[in-house]
Short mmCIF file of C-alpha atoms in Angstrom, two decimals:
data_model
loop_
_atom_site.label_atom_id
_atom_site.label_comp_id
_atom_site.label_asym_id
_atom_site.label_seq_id
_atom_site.Cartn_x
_atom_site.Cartn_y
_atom_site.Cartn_z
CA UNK R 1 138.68 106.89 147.52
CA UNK R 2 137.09 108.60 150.43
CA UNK R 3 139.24 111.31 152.44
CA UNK R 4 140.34 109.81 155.65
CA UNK R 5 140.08 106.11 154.16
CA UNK R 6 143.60 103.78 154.01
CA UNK R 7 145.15 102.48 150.66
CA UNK R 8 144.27 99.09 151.42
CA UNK R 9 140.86 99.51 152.24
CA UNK R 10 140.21 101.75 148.62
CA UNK R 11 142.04 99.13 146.65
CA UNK R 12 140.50 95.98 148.15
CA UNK R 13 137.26 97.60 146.58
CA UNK R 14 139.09 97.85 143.43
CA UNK R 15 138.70 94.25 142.28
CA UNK R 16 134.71 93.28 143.12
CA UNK R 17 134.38 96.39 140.85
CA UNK R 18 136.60 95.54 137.88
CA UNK R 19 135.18 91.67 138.35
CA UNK R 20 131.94 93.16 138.61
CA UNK R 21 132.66 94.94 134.89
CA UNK R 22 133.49 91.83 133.48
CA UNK R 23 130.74 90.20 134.27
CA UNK R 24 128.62 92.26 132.72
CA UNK R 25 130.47 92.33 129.43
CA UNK R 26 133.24 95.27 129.81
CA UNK R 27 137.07 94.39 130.43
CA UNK R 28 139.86 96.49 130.74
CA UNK R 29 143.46 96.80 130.23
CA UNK R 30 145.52 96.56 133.27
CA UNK R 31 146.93 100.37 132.06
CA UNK R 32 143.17 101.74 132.02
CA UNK R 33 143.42 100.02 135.48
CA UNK R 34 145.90 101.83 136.97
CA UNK R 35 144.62 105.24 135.20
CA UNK R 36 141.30 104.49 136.85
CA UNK R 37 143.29 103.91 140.30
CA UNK R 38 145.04 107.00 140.13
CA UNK R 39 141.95 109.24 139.19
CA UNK R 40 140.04 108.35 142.10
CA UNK R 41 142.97 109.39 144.55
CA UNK R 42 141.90 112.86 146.78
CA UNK R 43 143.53 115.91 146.21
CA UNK R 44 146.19 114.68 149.20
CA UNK R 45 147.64 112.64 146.85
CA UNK R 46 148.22 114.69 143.79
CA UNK R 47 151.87 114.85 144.44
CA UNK R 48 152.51 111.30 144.48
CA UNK R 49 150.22 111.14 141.10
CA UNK R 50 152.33 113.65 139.21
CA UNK R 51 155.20 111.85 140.25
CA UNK R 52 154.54 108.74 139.39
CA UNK R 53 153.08 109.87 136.24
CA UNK R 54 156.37 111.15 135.29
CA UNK R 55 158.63 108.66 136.71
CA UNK R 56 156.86 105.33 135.48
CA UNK R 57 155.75 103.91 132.00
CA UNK R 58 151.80 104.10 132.94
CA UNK R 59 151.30 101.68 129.93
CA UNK R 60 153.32 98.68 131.71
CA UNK R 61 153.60 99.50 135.11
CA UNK R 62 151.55 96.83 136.80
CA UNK R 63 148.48 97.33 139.48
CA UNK R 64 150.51 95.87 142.11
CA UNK R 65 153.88 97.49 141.48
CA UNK R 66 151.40 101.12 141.85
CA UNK R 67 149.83 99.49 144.72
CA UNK R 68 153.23 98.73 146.60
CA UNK R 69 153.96 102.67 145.59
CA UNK R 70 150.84 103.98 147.22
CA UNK R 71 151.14 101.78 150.03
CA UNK R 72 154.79 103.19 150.78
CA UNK R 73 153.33 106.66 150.44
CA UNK R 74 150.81 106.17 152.73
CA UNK R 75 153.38 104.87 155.26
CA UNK R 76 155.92 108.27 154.72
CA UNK R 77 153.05 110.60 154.79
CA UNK R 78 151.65 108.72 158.22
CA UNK R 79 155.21 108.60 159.61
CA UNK R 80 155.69 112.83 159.03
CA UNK R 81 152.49 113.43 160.49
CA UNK R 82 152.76 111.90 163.54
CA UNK R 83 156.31 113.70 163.66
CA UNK R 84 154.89 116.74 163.31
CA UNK R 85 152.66 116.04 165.88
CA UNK R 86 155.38 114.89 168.09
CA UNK R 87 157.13 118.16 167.47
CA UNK R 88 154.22 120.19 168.57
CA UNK R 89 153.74 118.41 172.09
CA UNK R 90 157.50 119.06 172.82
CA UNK R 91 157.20 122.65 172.58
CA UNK R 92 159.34 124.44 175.46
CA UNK R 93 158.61 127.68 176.88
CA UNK R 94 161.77 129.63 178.43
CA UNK R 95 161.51 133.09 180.74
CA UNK R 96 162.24 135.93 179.70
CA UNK R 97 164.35 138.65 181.61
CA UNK R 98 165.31 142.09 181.15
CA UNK R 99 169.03 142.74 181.68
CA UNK R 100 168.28 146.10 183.18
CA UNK R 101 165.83 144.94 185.95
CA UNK R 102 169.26 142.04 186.89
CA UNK R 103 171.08 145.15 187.58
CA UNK R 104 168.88 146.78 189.41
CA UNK R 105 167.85 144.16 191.33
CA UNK R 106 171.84 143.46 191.76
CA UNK R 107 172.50 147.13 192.87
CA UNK R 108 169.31 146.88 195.16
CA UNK R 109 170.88 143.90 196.91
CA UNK R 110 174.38 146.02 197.43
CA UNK R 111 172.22 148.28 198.85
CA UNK R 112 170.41 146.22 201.12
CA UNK R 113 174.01 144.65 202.65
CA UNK R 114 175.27 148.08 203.53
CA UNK R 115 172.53 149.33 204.89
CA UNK R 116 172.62 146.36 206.85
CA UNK R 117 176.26 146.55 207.80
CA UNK R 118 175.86 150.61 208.63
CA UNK R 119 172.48 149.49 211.01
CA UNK R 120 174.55 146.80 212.59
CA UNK R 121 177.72 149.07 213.71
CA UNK R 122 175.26 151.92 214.52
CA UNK R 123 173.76 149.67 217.23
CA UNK R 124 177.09 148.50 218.47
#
């Protein structure tokens, strides 16, 4: 399977080879089919190997039923991405203040109105 390629593309490829095989004389089992399958899966996908190494019977669990896994994968992994991706546009950027310049600016401001109330009676 190539890096960026989809599931369905990598195993619609999967049957001209395996017919291809026969035709030339070599057959396989369908559990050397889905060890073959899983093999060729990037590194990107080594989780979902392990796991379904553990969790399934590889000797009767059937090319579709690991297709239908990988598929579902595929789907999760797309769906978290673009989540991710979401999460990084809505990024939000707040101000920052420093209490002490609030109260100086506040005392400032006091300032300001008497000196404005002492200017006003000093002209009356």
């Amino acid at each position: 399977m190539k890096e960026n390629e989809i599931i369905v593309k990598m195993i619609t490829r999967f049957p001209d080879i395996f017919n291809g095989l026969e035709a030339l004389g070599k057959t396989y089992k369908e559990s050397e089919k889905v060890m073959k399958i899983l093999r060729s899966l990037p590194s990107k996908w080594h989780t979902k190997v392990t796991a379904i190494q553990e969790a399934k019977n590889l000797t009767k669990l059937p090319v579709e039923e690991l297709i239908g896994l990988l598929m579902t994968y595929e789907t999760n992994l797309t769906k978290k991405l673009q989540e991710s991706e979401d999460k990084k546009k809505k990024s939000i950027t707040l101000k920052a203040t420093n209490k002490e310049e609030e109260v100086e600016e506040g005392k400032q401001s006091e300032e300001d109105d008497d000196l404005t109330l002492i200017t006003r009676k000093f002209n009356k």
